[in-house]
Amino acid sequence: MKEAGPRWLAFTLRMAEEERRGPPAPPDDAALLSAVGWIEKDLTNPVSTSAGRLLLCDAVSPLRLPDDGSGWLWTGVEIGPGGAVAPTGAGGLLLNLMDIDAAHEDEFNDWYDTEHLPRMAAVDGVMMARRFRSETDSPRYLASYHLSELAVVAGETWKEAANTPWTARMRRHRTGLVRKGFVRFQGG
């Protein structure tokens, strides 16, 4: 049986002035496995609205989304175990992007693959947890968490899973952290 090749993830995050306006349209590309629109939410105030509109795309090859100059583009290949397409029923999405000090990069990848990602994936409400690395964009690493609802990241179980001595040590070596939460775009 032939194994699936590496999975790629691409996103574009753009600002929209009106709440009804959705994410950008997906490209017409044969490499595209899924394209889902998301609306950014403030993780510290979940009832607030934000102008960020995200188009998140799973692909079978590197995918560079169109750039109109109004947002942020990122593309990376999946690292660690995985290979599955994002779940269709997720109501929330958390993206954590970061760089890591080069002297600690091997330990960082070991920690993420053996402790952190499995612990976070086991939290009730986490439908899928994946990691990606970009060779062209910054920050270089991305962890994506598809959630039953965005509120999962505010729960005690999430906080307990993320609180280990190894995690505390690795946090000291990361830079450029970007943490963004989203709810699925329901508009038309």
Short mmCIF file of C-alpha atoms in Angstrom, two decimals:
data_model
loop_
_atom_site.label_atom_id
_atom_site.label_comp_id
_atom_site.label_asym_id
_atom_site.label_seq_id
_atom_site.Cartn_x
_atom_site.Cartn_y
_atom_site.Cartn_z
CA MET A 1 0.00 0.00 0.00
CA LYS A 2 1.38 3.38 -1.01
CA GLU A 3 1.85 5.86 1.82
CA ALA A 4 0.49 9.36 1.50
CA GLY A 5 3.14 12.00 0.95
CA PRO A 6 3.73 14.89 3.32
CA ARG A 7 0.86 17.24 4.02
CA TRP A 8 1.25 20.96 3.60
CA LEU A 9 -0.63 23.74 5.32
CA ALA A 10 -1.04 27.24 3.98
CA PHE A 11 -2.94 30.18 5.35
CA THR A 12 -3.71 33.74 4.56
CA LEU A 13 -4.93 36.05 7.31
CA ARG A 14 -6.49 39.30 6.17
CA MET A 15 -8.32 42.14 7.79
CA ALA A 16 -11.94 42.87 6.88
CA GLU A 17 -13.76 46.01 7.89
CA GLU A 18 -17.20 44.53 8.22
CA GLU A 19 -18.22 41.57 10.36
CA ARG A 20 -20.14 39.84 7.55
CA ARG A 21 -17.21 39.75 5.18
CA GLY A 22 -15.65 36.33 5.10
CA PRO A 23 -12.19 34.98 4.45
CA PRO A 24 -10.61 35.21 1.00
CA ALA A 25 -11.71 32.65 -1.59
CA PRO A 26 -9.63 29.48 -1.96
CA PRO A 27 -7.48 29.11 -5.06
CA ASP A 28 -8.49 26.74 -7.82
CA ASP A 29 -5.66 24.29 -7.27
CA ALA A 30 -5.53 20.50 -7.75
CA ALA A 31 -3.15 20.16 -4.77
CA LEU A 32 -5.81 21.52 -2.41
CA LEU A 33 -7.34 18.95 -0.01
CA SER A 34 -9.47 21.36 2.02
CA ALA A 35 -10.00 25.08 2.41
CA VAL A 36 -11.87 26.39 5.44
CA GLY A 37 -12.71 29.95 6.42
CA TRP A 38 -12.29 31.20 9.98
CA ILE A 39 -13.03 34.42 11.90
CA GLU A 40 -10.44 35.61 14.42
CA LYS A 41 -11.49 35.89 18.07
CA ASP A 42 -9.65 37.54 20.95
CA LEU A 43 -8.49 34.68 23.19
CA THR A 44 -8.68 36.87 26.29
CA ASN A 45 -12.20 38.12 25.51
CA PRO A 46 -14.13 35.50 23.50
CA VAL A 47 -17.24 37.67 23.05
CA SER A 48 -15.30 40.39 21.26
CA THR A 49 -15.11 40.52 17.52
CA SER A 50 -11.96 41.03 15.53
CA ALA A 51 -11.35 41.92 11.92
CA GLY A 52 -9.09 38.95 11.07
CA ARG A 53 -10.30 36.55 8.39
CA LEU A 54 -8.33 33.34 7.89
CA LEU A 55 -8.33 30.92 4.99
CA LEU A 56 -6.65 27.69 6.12
CA CYS A 57 -5.78 25.17 3.39
CA ASP A 58 -4.56 21.57 3.54
CA ALA A 59 -2.63 20.51 0.44
CA VAL A 60 -0.54 17.64 -0.94
CA SER A 61 2.22 19.94 -2.21
CA PRO A 62 3.55 23.39 -1.30
CA LEU A 63 0.77 25.89 -1.80
CA ARG A 64 1.37 29.63 -1.95
CA LEU A 65 -1.90 31.49 -1.62
CA PRO A 66 -2.50 34.64 -3.67
CA ASP A 67 -1.07 37.77 -2.09
CA ASP A 68 -2.98 41.01 -2.47
CA GLY A 69 -0.70 42.76 0.00
CA SER A 70 -3.42 43.12 2.67
CA GLY A 71 -2.53 40.28 4.98
CA TRP A 72 -0.18 37.61 6.17
CA LEU A 73 0.75 34.45 4.25
CA TRP A 74 2.34 31.30 5.66
CA THR A 75 3.13 27.87 4.14
CA GLY A 76 4.76 24.86 5.79
CA VAL A 77 5.10 21.09 5.66
CA GLU A 78 3.75 18.81 8.39
CA ILE A 79 6.35 17.41 10.77
CA GLY A 80 6.01 14.58 13.26
CA PRO A 81 3.26 11.99 13.08
CA GLY A 82 0.20 12.93 11.08
CA GLY A 83 -0.84 12.99 7.47
CA ALA A 84 -4.57 13.49 8.03
CA VAL A 85 -6.67 16.28 6.60
CA ALA A 86 -8.20 18.76 9.06
CA PRO A 87 -11.52 17.60 10.53
CA THR A 88 -14.62 19.11 8.95
CA GLY A 89 -16.65 19.52 12.16
CA ALA A 90 -14.31 21.74 14.17
CA GLY A 91 -15.90 24.82 15.69
CA GLY A 92 -12.65 26.36 16.95
CA LEU A 93 -9.07 26.65 15.80
CA LEU A 94 -5.92 27.66 17.68
CA LEU A 95 -2.73 28.53 15.81
CA ASN A 96 0.53 28.89 17.73
CA LEU A 97 3.45 30.12 15.63
CA MET A 98 6.96 30.51 17.01
CA ASP A 99 10.66 30.42 16.36
CA ILE A 100 13.11 28.58 18.56
CA ASP A 101 16.68 29.35 19.50
CA ALA A 102 18.87 27.26 17.16
CA ALA A 103 20.88 25.83 20.06
CA HIS A 104 17.69 24.22 21.42
CA GLU A 105 15.93 23.24 18.19
CA ASP A 106 16.57 19.48 18.48
CA GLU A 107 15.24 19.39 22.05
CA PHE A 108 12.30 21.59 21.02
CA ASN A 109 11.27 19.14 18.31
CA ASP A 110 11.73 16.16 20.64
CA TRP A 111 9.62 17.86 23.35
CA TYR A 112 6.87 18.82 20.93
CA ASP A 113 6.64 15.35 19.35
CA THR A 114 7.01 13.20 22.46
CA GLU A 115 5.39 15.24 25.23
CA HIS A 116 3.61 18.42 24.29
CA LEU A 117 1.58 17.58 21.19
CA PRO A 118 0.38 14.19 22.55
CA ARG A 119 -0.68 15.81 25.86
CA MET A 120 -2.56 18.59 24.10
CA ALA A 121 -4.17 16.19 21.61
CA ALA A 122 -5.53 14.13 24.53
CA VAL A 123 -7.47 17.08 26.00
CA ASP A 124 -11.22 16.61 25.69
CA GLY A 125 -12.44 18.80 22.84
CA VAL A 126 -9.22 18.64 20.80
CA MET A 127 -10.17 17.00 17.51
CA MET A 128 -6.72 17.20 15.89
CA ALA A 129 -3.30 18.57 16.80
CA ARG A 130 -0.59 18.99 14.16
CA ARG A 131 2.78 20.67 13.65
CA PHE A 132 4.28 22.33 10.59
CA ARG A 133 7.60 23.94 9.67
CA SER A 134 8.18 26.59 7.04
CA GLU A 135 11.41 27.05 5.13
CA THR A 136 10.33 30.46 3.82
CA ASP A 137 8.03 32.15 6.33
CA SER A 138 8.37 33.46 9.85
CA PRO A 139 7.78 32.38 12.51
CA ARG A 140 9.16 29.06 11.31
CA TYR A 141 7.03 26.62 13.38
CA LEU A 142 3.26 26.32 13.60
CA ALA A 143 1.10 24.13 15.82
CA SER A 144 -2.56 23.92 14.82
CA TYR A 145 -5.30 22.64 17.10
CA HIS A 146 -8.74 21.90 15.65
CA LEU A 147 -11.21 22.10 18.53
CA SER A 148 -14.85 21.28 19.15
CA GLU A 149 -15.09 24.91 20.30
CA LEU A 150 -12.56 27.65 20.96
CA ALA A 151 -13.41 27.66 24.69
CA VAL A 152 -11.39 24.42 25.06
CA VAL A 153 -8.17 26.49 25.34
CA ALA A 154 -9.54 28.34 28.40
CA GLY A 155 -10.37 25.13 30.28
CA GLU A 156 -8.51 23.67 33.25
CA THR A 157 -7.73 20.44 31.39
CA TRP A 158 -5.95 22.40 28.64
CA LYS A 159 -3.97 24.40 31.20
CA GLU A 160 -2.98 21.26 33.13
CA ALA A 161 -1.84 19.50 29.94
CA ALA A 162 0.34 22.49 29.02
CA ASN A 163 1.94 22.80 32.45
CA THR A 164 4.99 20.53 32.75
CA PRO A 165 8.59 21.22 33.76
CA TRP A 166 9.80 20.43 30.23
CA THR A 167 7.24 22.83 28.76
CA ALA A 168 8.37 25.60 31.13
CA ARG A 169 11.99 25.04 30.09
CA MET A 170 11.18 25.09 26.35
CA ARG A 171 9.12 28.29 26.63
CA ARG A 172 12.28 30.15 27.64
CA HIS A 173 13.84 29.34 24.25
CA ARG A 174 11.00 30.34 21.93
CA THR A 175 10.79 33.72 20.22
CA GLY A 176 8.30 35.49 18.00
CA LEU A 177 5.28 33.74 19.53
CA VAL A 178 2.00 34.45 17.73
CA ARG A 179 -1.10 32.86 19.28
CA LYS A 180 -4.41 33.29 17.49
CA GLY A 181 -7.85 31.79 18.02
CA PHE A 182 -10.62 31.44 15.46
CA VAL A 183 -14.21 30.29 15.11
CA ARG A 184 -15.51 28.77 11.92
CA PHE A 185 -16.93 31.24 9.41
CA GLN A 186 -20.66 30.60 9.05
CA GLY A 187 -21.62 33.50 6.74
CA GLY A 188 -22.35 33.51 3.07
#
